[in-house]
CSV table of C-alpha atoms and ligand atoms in Angstrom, one decimal:
chain,number,residue,atom,x,y,z
A,1,MET,CA,186.4,-178.9,-96.5
A,2,VAL,CA,185.9,-179.3,-100.2
A,3,TRP,CA,187.5,-176.0,-101.1
A,4,ARG,CA,190.9,-177.1,-100.0
A,5,THR,CA,191.0,-179.8,-102.7
A,6,ILE,CA,190.0,-177.2,-105.3
A,7,CYS,CA,192.2,-174.4,-104.0
A,8,ALA,CA,195.2,-176.1,-105.7
A,9,GLY,CA,193.8,-174.1,-108.6
A,10,ALA,CA,195.1,-170.8,-107.1
A,11,LEU,CA,197.2,-170.2,-110.2
A,12,ALA,CA,194.1,-170.4,-112.3
A,13,GLY,CA,192.7,-167.7,-110.1
A,14,LEU,CA,195.7,-165.4,-110.9
A,15,SER,CA,195.2,-165.9,-114.6
A,16,ILE,CA,191.6,-164.9,-114.2
A,17,VAL,CA,192.7,-161.6,-112.6
A,18,ARG,CA,194.8,-160.8,-115.6
A,19,MET,CA,192.0,-161.4,-118.1
A,20,THR,CA,190.1,-158.5,-119.5
A,21,ALA,CA,186.4,-158.1,-118.8
A,22,SER,CA,185.7,-159.1,-122.4
A,23,ALA,CA,187.5,-162.5,-122.0
A,24,ARG,CA,185.2,-165.2,-123.2
A,25,ILE,CA,183.6,-167.3,-120.5
A,26,SER,CA,184.7,-170.5,-122.3
A,27,GLU,CA,188.4,-169.5,-121.8
A,28,LEU,CA,187.7,-169.1,-118.1
A,29,ILE,CA,186.0,-172.4,-117.7
A,30,GLY,CA,187.9,-174.9,-119.8
A,31,GLY,CA,189.0,-177.1,-116.8
A,32,ILE,CA,187.2,-179.5,-114.6
A,33,GLU,CA,186.7,-177.1,-111.8
A,34,LYS,CA,187.3,-173.4,-111.1
A,35,MET,CA,188.4,-172.1,-107.7
A,36,PRO,CA,185.9,-170.4,-105.3
A,37,LEU,CA,186.5,-166.7,-105.1
A,38,GLU,CA,184.3,-165.6,-102.2
A,39,HIS,CA,184.3,-166.4,-98.6
A,40,TYR,CA,181.4,-166.8,-96.1
A,41,VAL,CA,181.6,-164.1,-93.4
A,42,ALA,CA,179.5,-165.1,-90.4
A,43,PRO,CA,177.1,-162.5,-89.2
A,44,ALA,CA,177.8,-160.8,-85.9
A,45,ARG,CA,175.1,-162.9,-84.2
A,46,PRO,CA,175.2,-166.5,-85.5
A,47,PRO,CA,172.1,-168.1,-86.8
A,48,LEU,CA,170.1,-170.7,-84.9
A,49,VAL,CA,168.6,-172.0,-88.2
A,50,GLY,CA,170.7,-174.8,-89.6
A,51,MET,CA,172.0,-176.0,-86.2
A,52,THR,CA,171.6,-179.7,-85.7
A,53,ARG,CA,169.9,-180.9,-82.4
A,54,PRO,CA,173.3,-181.7,-80.8
A,55,GLN,CA,174.6,-178.3,-81.8
A,56,LEU,CA,171.5,-176.6,-80.3
A,57,ALA,CA,172.1,-178.7,-77.1
A,58,ASP,CA,175.8,-177.5,-77.0
A,59,MET,CA,174.6,-173.9,-77.5
A,60,LEU,CA,172.2,-174.2,-74.6
A,61,SER,CA,174.9,-175.6,-72.4
A,62,GLU,CA,177.1,-172.6,-73.2
A,63,LEU,CA,174.1,-170.5,-72.0
A,64,GLU,CA,174.2,-172.5,-68.8
A,65,VAL,CA,170.8,-174.1,-69.3
A,66,PRO,CA,170.8,-177.0,-66.8
A,67,ALA,CA,171.6,-180.4,-68.4
A,68,ALA,CA,168.3,-181.9,-67.3
A,69,GLN,CA,166.3,-179.2,-69.2
A,70,ARG,CA,168.3,-179.2,-72.5
A,71,ALA,CA,166.5,-181.9,-74.4
A,72,MET,CA,163.2,-180.3,-73.7
A,73,ARG,CA,164.5,-176.8,-74.6
A,74,VAL,CA,165.9,-178.1,-77.9
A,75,GLN,CA,162.6,-179.6,-78.7
A,76,GLN,CA,160.8,-176.3,-78.0
A,77,LEU,CA,163.2,-174.3,-80.2
A,78,TRP,CA,162.9,-176.9,-83.0
A,79,HIS,CA,159.1,-176.7,-82.8
A,80,TRP,CA,159.1,-172.8,-82.9
A,81,ILE,CA,161.7,-172.6,-85.7
A,82,TYR,CA,160.7,-175.4,-88.0
A,83,LEU,CA,157.0,-176.1,-87.3
A,84,ARG,CA,155.7,-172.7,-86.6
A,85,GLY,CA,158.2,-170.6,-88.6
A,86,ALA,CA,159.1,-168.2,-85.8
A,87,GLN,CA,161.0,-165.2,-86.9
A,88,THR,CA,161.6,-163.6,-83.5
A,89,PHE,CA,162.5,-165.1,-80.1
A,90,ASP,CA,159.7,-163.0,-78.6
A,91,GLU,CA,157.0,-165.2,-80.1
A,92,MET,CA,158.4,-168.3,-78.5
A,93,THR,CA,156.0,-168.1,-75.6
A,94,SER,CA,156.7,-171.5,-74.2
A,95,VAL,CA,160.3,-170.6,-73.7
A,96,SER,CA,161.2,-168.7,-70.5
A,97,LYS,CA,161.5,-164.9,-70.9
A,98,GLU,CA,165.1,-165.1,-69.5
A,99,LEU,CA,166.2,-167.7,-72.0
A,100,ARG,CA,164.5,-165.8,-74.9
A,101,GLY,CA,166.5,-162.7,-73.8
A,102,ALA,CA,169.7,-164.6,-73.7
A,103,LEU,CA,169.1,-166.1,-77.1
A,104,ASP,CA,168.2,-162.8,-78.6
A,105,ALA,CA,171.4,-161.2,-77.4
A,106,ARG,CA,173.6,-163.8,-79.0
A,107,TYR,CA,171.8,-165.4,-81.9
A,108,THR,CA,169.6,-164.5,-84.9
A,109,LEU,CA,166.6,-166.0,-86.6
A,110,ALA,CA,167.0,-163.8,-89.6
A,111,ARG,CA,166.3,-165.3,-93.0
A,112,PRO,CA,168.0,-164.6,-96.3
A,113,VAL,CA,166.4,-161.4,-97.7
A,114,VAL,CA,164.0,-161.8,-100.7
A,115,ALA,CA,165.5,-159.3,-103.2
A,116,THR,CA,163.0,-160.1,-106.0
A,117,GLU,CA,160.1,-162.4,-106.5
A,118,GLN,CA,158.9,-163.4,-110.0
A,119,VAL,CA,155.7,-165.2,-110.7
A,120,SER,CA,155.4,-167.1,-114.0
A,121,VAL,CA,152.1,-167.4,-116.0
A,122,ASP,CA,152.2,-171.1,-115.0
A,123,GLY,CA,152.3,-170.3,-111.3
A,124,THR,CA,156.0,-171.1,-110.9
A,125,ARG,CA,157.7,-168.6,-108.5
A,126,LYS,CA,161.3,-167.7,-108.4
A,127,TRP,CA,163.0,-165.8,-105.6
A,128,LEU,CA,166.3,-164.1,-105.7
A,129,LEU,CA,167.7,-164.3,-102.2
A,130,ARG,CA,170.3,-161.9,-101.0
A,131,LEU,CA,172.6,-163.5,-98.3
A,132,PRO,CA,174.1,-161.6,-95.4
A,133,GLY,CA,177.7,-161.5,-94.4
A,134,GLN,CA,179.4,-159.4,-97.0
A,135,HIS,CA,182.6,-157.4,-96.7
A,136,ALA,CA,182.5,-153.7,-97.4
A,137,GLY,CA,182.9,-153.3,-101.1
A,138,GLU,CA,182.0,-156.9,-101.8
A,139,GLY,CA,179.1,-157.7,-104.1
A,140,ALA,CA,176.0,-159.5,-103.1
A,141,HIS,CA,175.9,-163.2,-102.7
A,142,ASP,CA,172.7,-164.0,-104.5
A,143,ILE,CA,171.1,-167.3,-105.0
A,144,GLU,CA,167.9,-168.5,-106.6
A,145,CYS,CA,165.1,-170.7,-105.3
A,146,VAL,CA,162.2,-171.9,-107.3
A,147,TYR,CA,158.7,-173.2,-106.3
A,148,ILE,CA,156.9,-175.3,-108.9
A,149,PRO,CA,153.2,-176.1,-108.2
A,150,GLU,CA,151.6,-179.1,-109.8
A,151,ALA,CA,148.4,-181.0,-109.3
A,152,GLY,CA,148.6,-182.6,-105.9
A,153,ARG,CA,152.1,-181.5,-105.1
A,154,GLY,CA,154.5,-178.6,-105.0
A,155,THR,CA,158.2,-178.9,-105.5
A,156,LEU,CA,160.8,-176.5,-104.1
A,157,CYS,CA,164.1,-176.4,-106.1
A,158,VAL,CA,166.9,-175.4,-103.7
A,159,SER,CA,170.5,-174.1,-104.3
A,160,SER,CA,173.5,-175.5,-102.6
A,161,GLN,CA,176.2,-173.0,-103.7
A,162,VAL,CA,176.5,-169.5,-105.0
A,163,GLY,CA,177.3,-170.4,-108.6
A,164,CYS,CA,179.0,-173.8,-109.2
A,165,THR,CA,182.7,-174.8,-109.3
A,166,LEU,CA,182.0,-177.2,-112.1
A,167,ASN,CA,181.8,-176.3,-115.7
A,168,CYS,CA,179.2,-178.4,-117.5
A,169,SER,CA,179.3,-176.9,-121.0
A,170,PHE,CA,175.5,-176.7,-121.4
A,171,CYS,CA,174.7,-175.1,-118.0
A,172,HIS,CA,174.3,-171.4,-117.4
A,173,THR,CA,175.1,-171.6,-113.6
A,174,GLY,CA,178.4,-173.2,-114.6
A,175,THR,CA,179.5,-170.0,-116.3
A,176,GLN,CA,179.1,-168.0,-113.2
A,177,ARG,CA,182.6,-167.1,-112.0
A,178,LEU,CA,181.9,-166.2,-108.3
A,179,VAL,CA,181.4,-169.3,-106.2
A,180,ARG,CA,181.0,-170.2,-102.6
A,181,ASN,CA,179.4,-172.9,-100.5
A,182,LEU,CA,176.2,-172.1,-98.8
A,183,THR,CA,176.0,-172.8,-95.1
A,184,ALA,CA,173.4,-175.3,-93.7
A,185,GLU,CA,171.5,-172.2,-92.5
A,186,GLU,CA,171.4,-170.7,-95.9
A,187,ILE,CA,170.1,-174.0,-97.4
A,188,VAL,CA,167.4,-174.5,-94.8
A,189,GLY,CA,166.7,-170.7,-95.0
A,190,GLN,CA,165.5,-171.1,-98.6
A,191,ILE,CA,162.8,-173.5,-97.4
A,192,LEU,CA,161.8,-171.2,-94.6
A,193,VAL,CA,161.6,-168.2,-96.9
A,194,ALA,CA,159.5,-170.2,-99.4
A,195,ARG,CA,157.1,-171.2,-96.6
A,196,ASP,CA,156.9,-167.5,-95.5
A,197,GLN,CA,156.2,-166.3,-99.0
A,198,LEU,CA,153.6,-169.0,-99.7
A,199,GLY,CA,152.0,-168.8,-96.2
A,200,ASP,CA,152.8,-172.5,-95.8
A,201,TRP,CA,153.3,-173.0,-92.1
A,202,SER,CA,151.4,-175.9,-90.8
A,203,ALA,CA,150.8,-174.4,-87.4
A,204,ARG,CA,149.8,-171.0,-88.7
A,205,THR,CA,148.0,-171.1,-92.0
A,206,PRO,CA,145.0,-172.9,-93.5
A,207,GLN,CA,145.7,-176.2,-95.3
A,208,ARG,CA,145.5,-176.6,-99.0
A,209,SER,CA,142.1,-177.7,-100.2
A,210,ASP,CA,143.1,-181.1,-101.5
A,211,GLY,CA,144.5,-182.0,-98.1
A,212,ALA,CA,147.5,-183.8,-99.6
A,213,ASP,CA,150.6,-184.1,-97.5
A,214,GLY,CA,149.1,-182.7,-94.4
A,215,GLY,CA,147.8,-179.8,-96.5
A,216,ARG,CA,151.2,-178.2,-97.1
A,217,LEU,CA,152.0,-176.5,-100.4
A,218,ILE,CA,155.6,-177.6,-100.4
A,219,THR,CA,155.5,-181.4,-100.5
A,220,ASN,CA,158.8,-182.2,-102.3
A,221,ILE,CA,162.4,-180.8,-102.3
A,222,VAL,CA,164.9,-181.1,-105.1
A,223,MET,CA,168.5,-180.0,-104.7
A,224,MET,CA,168.7,-179.0,-108.4
A,225,GLY,CA,169.2,-175.3,-108.1
A,226,MET,CA,172.5,-173.6,-108.3
A,227,GLY,CA,175.6,-175.6,-107.4
A,228,GLU,CA,176.9,-179.1,-107.0
A,229,PRO,CA,175.4,-180.3,-103.7
A,230,LEU,CA,178.0,-183.1,-103.2
A,231,TYR,CA,180.8,-180.5,-103.3
A,232,ASN,CA,179.2,-178.9,-100.2
A,233,PHE,CA,178.6,-182.2,-98.4
A,234,ASP,CA,178.4,-181.4,-94.7
A,235,ALA,CA,176.1,-178.4,-95.1
A,236,VAL,CA,173.8,-180.2,-97.5
A,237,ARG,CA,173.7,-183.2,-95.2
A,238,ASP,CA,172.8,-181.2,-92.1
A,239,ALA,CA,170.2,-179.1,-94.0
A,240,LEU,CA,168.5,-182.1,-95.6
A,241,LEU,CA,168.4,-184.0,-92.3
A,242,ILE,CA,166.7,-180.9,-90.8
A,243,ALA,CA,164.2,-180.7,-93.7
A,244,ALA,CA,163.3,-184.4,-93.2
A,245,ASP,CA,162.9,-184.2,-89.4
A,246,GLY,CA,159.3,-185.2,-88.6
A,247,ASP,CA,159.0,-182.8,-85.7
A,248,GLY,CA,159.7,-179.8,-87.9
A,249,ILE,CA,159.7,-179.2,-91.7
A,250,GLY,CA,158.8,-182.9,-92.0
A,251,ILE,CA,159.3,-183.6,-95.7
A,252,SER,CA,160.2,-187.3,-95.8
A,253,LYS,CA,163.4,-188.5,-97.3
A,254,ARG,CA,161.5,-190.2,-100.1
A,255,LYS,CA,160.3,-186.8,-101.2
A,256,ILE,CA,163.7,-185.1,-101.2
A,257,THR,CA,165.9,-185.6,-104.2
A,258,LEU,CA,169.6,-184.7,-104.4
A,259,SER,CA,170.9,-184.2,-108.0
A,260,THR,CA,174.6,-184.6,-108.6
A,261,SER,CA,176.8,-184.4,-111.7
A,262,GLY,CA,178.6,-187.5,-110.4
A,263,VAL,CA,180.9,-186.8,-107.4
A,264,VAL,CA,181.5,-190.6,-106.9
A,265,PRO,CA,183.0,-190.7,-103.4
A,266,ASN,CA,180.3,-188.5,-102.0
A,267,ILE,CA,177.5,-190.5,-103.6
A,268,VAL,CA,178.7,-193.3,-101.3
A,269,ARG,CA,178.6,-190.9,-98.3
A,270,ALA,CA,175.2,-189.5,-99.3
A,271,GLY,CA,173.8,-193.1,-99.3
A,272,ALA,CA,175.3,-193.7,-95.8
A,273,GLU,CA,174.8,-190.3,-94.2
A,274,ILE,CA,171.7,-188.7,-95.8
A,275,GLY,CA,169.6,-191.4,-97.4
A,276,VAL,CA,167.5,-189.2,-99.7
A,277,MET,CA,166.6,-190.0,-103.3
A,278,LEU,CA,169.4,-189.7,-105.8
A,279,ALA,CA,169.3,-188.1,-109.2
A,280,VAL,CA,172.4,-188.4,-111.5
A,281,SER,CA,173.1,-186.0,-114.3
A,282,LEU,CA,174.3,-188.5,-116.9
A,283,HIS,CA,173.7,-186.7,-120.2
A,284,ALA,CA,175.9,-189.0,-122.3
A,285,VAL,CA,176.6,-192.7,-122.8
A,286,ARG,CA,180.2,-192.5,-123.8
A,287,ASP,CA,183.1,-191.1,-121.8
A,288,ASP,CA,184.5,-189.0,-124.7
A,289,LEU,CA,181.2,-187.1,-125.0
A,290,ARG,CA,180.6,-186.9,-121.3
A,291,ASP,CA,184.1,-185.5,-120.8
A,292,ARG,CA,183.0,-182.6,-122.9
A,293,LEU,CA,179.5,-182.1,-121.5
A,294,VAL,CA,180.3,-182.8,-117.8
A,295,PRO,CA,184.1,-182.3,-117.4
A,296,LEU,CA,184.0,-183.9,-114.0
A,297,ASN,CA,183.7,-187.1,-115.9
A,298,ARG,CA,187.4,-186.9,-116.5
A,299,LYS,CA,187.8,-187.5,-112.8
A,300,TYR,CA,185.0,-190.0,-112.3
A,301,PRO,CA,184.2,-191.8,-115.5
A,302,ILE,CA,180.9,-193.4,-116.4
A,303,SER,CA,181.8,-196.9,-115.2
A,304,GLU,CA,182.8,-195.6,-111.7
A,305,LEU,CA,179.7,-193.5,-111.5
A,306,LEU,CA,177.4,-196.4,-112.4
A,307,ALA,CA,179.2,-198.7,-109.9
A,308,ALA,CA,178.4,-196.1,-107.2
A,309,CYS,CA,174.8,-196.0,-108.3
A,310,ARG,CA,174.5,-199.8,-108.3
A,311,ASP,CA,175.7,-199.8,-104.7
A,312,TYR,CA,173.4,-196.9,-103.5
A,313,PRO,CA,171.6,-198.2,-100.4
A,314,GLY,CA,167.9,-199.0,-100.4
A,315,LEU,CA,167.4,-199.3,-104.1
A,316,SER,CA,164.3,-201.1,-105.2
A,317,ASN,CA,161.5,-200.8,-107.8
A,318,ALA,CA,159.8,-198.4,-105.4
A,319,ARG,CA,163.1,-196.4,-104.8
A,320,ARG,CA,164.8,-195.8,-108.1
A,321,ILE,CA,167.7,-193.6,-109.1
A,322,THR,CA,166.6,-190.9,-111.5
A,323,PHE,CA,169.0,-190.4,-114.4
A,324,GLU,CA,168.8,-187.0,-116.0
A,325,TYR,CA,169.5,-186.6,-119.6
A,326,VAL,CA,169.5,-183.2,-121.3
A,327,MET,CA,168.5,-183.4,-124.9
A,328,LEU,CA,171.0,-181.6,-127.1
A,329,LYS,CA,170.4,-181.5,-130.8
A,330,GLY,CA,172.8,-183.6,-132.8
A,331,VAL,CA,175.1,-184.1,-129.8
A,332,ASN,CA,173.6,-186.9,-127.6
A,333,ASP,CA,170.1,-187.5,-129.0
A,334,SER,CA,170.6,-190.2,-131.6
A,335,LEU,CA,168.5,-193.4,-131.4
A,336,ALA,CA,171.7,-195.3,-131.0
A,337,ASP,CA,172.4,-193.2,-127.9
A,338,ALA,CA,169.0,-194.2,-126.6
A,339,LYS,CA,169.7,-197.9,-127.1
A,340,ALA,CA,173.1,-197.5,-125.5
A,341,LEU,CA,171.5,-195.8,-122.5
A,342,VAL,CA,169.1,-198.6,-121.9
A,343,ARG,CA,172.0,-201.1,-122.1
A,344,LEU,CA,174.2,-199.0,-119.7
A,345,LEU,CA,171.5,-198.8,-117.0
A,346,LYS,CA,170.6,-202.5,-117.1
A,347,GLY,CA,170.2,-203.9,-113.6
A,348,ILE,CA,169.9,-200.5,-111.9
A,349,PRO,CA,166.4,-199.6,-110.6
A,350,ALA,CA,166.2,-196.4,-112.6
A,351,LYS,CA,163.9,-193.7,-114.0
A,352,ILE,CA,165.2,-191.7,-117.0
A,353,ASN,CA,164.3,-188.1,-117.0
A,354,LEU,CA,164.7,-186.5,-120.4
A,355,ILE,CA,165.2,-182.7,-120.0
A,356,PRO,CA,164.7,-180.5,-123.0
A,357,PHE,CA,167.8,-178.2,-123.2
A,358,ASN,CA,167.0,-174.7,-121.9
A,359,PRO,CA,169.0,-172.4,-124.1
A,360,TRP,CA,170.6,-169.3,-122.6
A,361,PRO,CA,172.4,-166.4,-124.4
A,362,GLY,CA,175.7,-167.5,-125.7
A,363,SER,CA,175.1,-171.2,-125.2
A,364,ALA,CA,176.7,-173.5,-127.8
A,365,TYR,CA,173.8,-176.0,-128.0
A,366,GLU,CA,170.3,-176.3,-129.3
A,367,CYS,CA,167.4,-178.3,-127.9
A,368,SER,CA,166.7,-181.5,-129.8
A,369,ASP,CA,163.6,-181.4,-132.1
A,370,TRP,CA,160.4,-182.5,-130.4
A,371,GLU,CA,160.0,-185.4,-132.8
A,372,GLN,CA,163.5,-186.7,-131.9
A,373,ILE,CA,162.8,-186.4,-128.2
A,374,GLU,CA,159.6,-188.5,-128.7
A,375,LYS,CA,161.5,-191.2,-130.6
A,376,PHE,CA,164.2,-191.3,-128.0
A,377,SER,CA,161.7,-191.5,-125.2
A,378,GLU,CA,159.9,-194.3,-127.0
A,379,ILE,CA,163.0,-196.5,-127.1
A,380,ILE,CA,163.4,-196.0,-123.4
A,381,PHE,CA,159.8,-196.6,-122.7
A,382,ASN,CA,159.7,-199.8,-124.7
A,383,ALA,CA,162.7,-201.1,-122.7
A,384,GLY,CA,160.5,-200.9,-119.6
A,385,TYR,CA,161.6,-197.6,-118.1
A,386,ALA,CA,159.4,-194.7,-117.2
A,387,SER,CA,160.8,-191.9,-119.3
A,388,PRO,CA,159.0,-188.7,-118.5
A,389,VAL,CA,160.1,-185.7,-120.5
A,390,ARG,CA,160.5,-182.8,-118.0
A,391,THR,CA,158.0,-180.1,-118.9
A,392,PRO,CA,159.8,-176.8,-118.9
A,393,ARG,CA,158.3,-174.6,-116.2
A,394,GLY,CA,158.6,-170.9,-115.5
A,395,ARG,CA,160.5,-170.3,-118.8
A,396,ASP,CA,159.1,-166.7,-118.9
A,397,ILE,CA,161.0,-166.0,-115.7
A,398,LEU,CA,164.1,-168.0,-116.5
A,399,ALA,CA,163.3,-170.4,-113.7
A,400,ALA,CA,164.1,-173.6,-115.6
A,401,CYS,CA,167.0,-176.0,-115.0
A,402,GLY,CA,170.3,-174.6,-115.9
A,403,GLN,CA,169.1,-171.1,-116.4
A,404,LEU,CA,169.7,-170.1,-112.8
A,405,LYS,CA,172.4,-167.5,-112.7
A,406,SER,CA,172.3,-164.8,-110.1
A,407,ALA,CA,173.1,-161.1,-110.2
A,408,THR,CA,176.4,-161.9,-108.3
A,409,GLU,CA,177.9,-162.0,-111.8
A,410,LYS,CA,177.2,-158.4,-112.2
A,411,LEU,CA,180.0,-157.1,-109.9
A,412,SER,CA,182.0,-154.2,-111.2
A,413,ALA,CA,185.5,-155.0,-112.4
A,414,ARG,CA,186.9,-153.2,-109.4
A,415,GLU,CA,184.9,-155.2,-106.9
A,416,ARG,CA,185.9,-158.4,-108.6
A,417,LEU,CA,189.6,-157.5,-108.4
A,418,ALA,CA,189.2,-156.6,-104.7
A,419,LEU,CA,187.5,-160.0,-104.1
A,420,ARG,CA,190.2,-161.9,-105.8
A,421,ALA,CA,192.9,-160.1,-104.0
A,422,MET,CA,191.2,-161.1,-100.7
A,423,ALA,CA,190.9,-164.7,-101.9
A,424,MET,CA,194.6,-164.8,-102.7
A,425,THR,CA,195.7,-163.6,-99.3
A,426,ASP,CA,193.8,-166.1,-97.2
B,501,SAH,N1,174.8,-179.7,-110.0
B,501,SAH,C1,173.8,-180.6,-109.9
B,501,SAH,C2,172.4,-180.1,-109.6
B,501,SAH,C3,172.1,-178.8,-110.3
B,501,SAH,S1,171.8,-178.8,-112.0
B,501,SAH,C4,173.7,-181.5,-111.2
B,501,SAH,O1,174.4,-181.1,-112.1
B,501,SAH,O2,173.1,-182.5,-111.2
B,501,SAH,C5,170.2,-179.6,-112.1
B,501,SAH,C6,169.9,-180.3,-113.5
B,501,SAH,O3,169.8,-179.3,-114.5
B,501,SAH,C7,171.1,-181.2,-113.9
B,501,SAH,O4,170.6,-182.4,-114.4
B,501,SAH,C8,171.7,-180.4,-115.0
B,501,SAH,O5,172.5,-181.2,-115.8
B,501,SAH,C9,170.5,-179.7,-115.7
B,501,SAH,N2,170.8,-178.6,-116.5
B,501,SAH,C10,171.8,-177.7,-116.4
B,501,SAH,N3,171.8,-176.8,-117.4
B,501,SAH,C11,170.7,-177.1,-118.2
B,501,SAH,C12,170.1,-176.5,-119.3
B,501,SAH,N4,170.6,-175.4,-119.9
B,501,SAH,N5,169.0,-177.1,-119.8
B,501,SAH,C13,168.5,-178.2,-119.3
B,501,SAH,N6,169.0,-178.8,-118.2
B,501,SAH,C14,170.1,-178.3,-117.6
B,502,SF4,FE1,177.3,-177.2,-111.8
B,502,SF4,FE2,175.2,-178.9,-112.2
B,502,SF4,FE3,175.5,-176.8,-113.7
B,502,SF4,FE4,177.2,-178.8,-113.9
B,502,SF4,S1,175.0,-178.8,-114.4
B,502,SF4,S2,177.8,-176.6,-113.9
B,502,SF4,S3,177.4,-179.5,-111.8
B,502,SF4,S4,175.1,-176.7,-111.6
């Protein structure tokens, strides 16, 4: 469990308790990581969503379903949950009434609750999802999930944590103090909720008119929402393997991209155990600058990060790693930086994704001038790399990268103290 390695920071947690509410965020987040302060509390009836096939088979064995029937029953449940989007056991008409009753008594199919939905003028939709499993007096665990429609495809941006334990200095999510890992159910739940909201179930709803990707609206998934997915490895792996399963949600691994700030040991594991496309948040070409922008770099410097990228399985011109590079005015956007970037990535099948910095209240950076972004992009393009500049989407609803920061932050001072006291006693 990742938290254990981080919880060595318990003293840091104590010092947070002593700080006044007006303490500057930067004082709280100076280090590489902050400790998680909240705990997941399982609901009274555990969720079926998020269970792997072997876990479903074990669950059926506990319900005394005969061994010979289990594989067939697992397939039926999988079909109802992930292909048809069933929200109640009652509608699973191919499952015996007796088994439906037994499942209903012990398990739930409940989704994260949609607290708010915002629709941008450009069609981007952002959902604030409220997660169950809260102690009395504990604030909501809110996460955000964003759907971005484009011609011929639709991308769902999914969160992996409430907040993020890392402290990238340009990222709004990184300033959120309350952090916990999402469960596999909560990660898959975001996809199910998005399909519910969009009416995007293949077995239920009409297909999109252009017929692309079997007619579904959600064709691609990016783990680029709140949190560092490789600090929540097991849940992210289980959730993405469920999303890629062809008998259910069915979004192929080539259309799923996991973005990481550079957790080197888990990049290796992701290659072996998940096999989706990789995006790496590079943002700087020198360690001294990357140490400041992405403090995790002090643990896993650029050379180690790029070595892990070179070894990522299955790379080819058709399967490239995306390197994300946020354009920060006067910080990392010189033309010398662009040339160094090209040299650094030599030999790695790569795409370079330039992201205009999305400012947020209190951020210490500005977005590079458009002219500078174009010159930077030209150097990369002339070196033979595709270098799309990511068009900011949903800016009017704060749905763009690095702006996701949920209402969890808005706990009262008393609630925060109660939470921290709980975190200390565990
Ligand atoms: N934690 C992972 C994935 C979530 S962040 C990661 O860091 O890769 C998704 C992307 O948004 C990352 O490339 C991140 O560096 C970028 N990002 C964060 N804050 C941003 C901001 N304010 N403006 C533009 N991009 C930002
Ligand atoms: Fe976390 Fe990614 Fe934001 Fe860094 S950029 S603080 S790793 S969400």
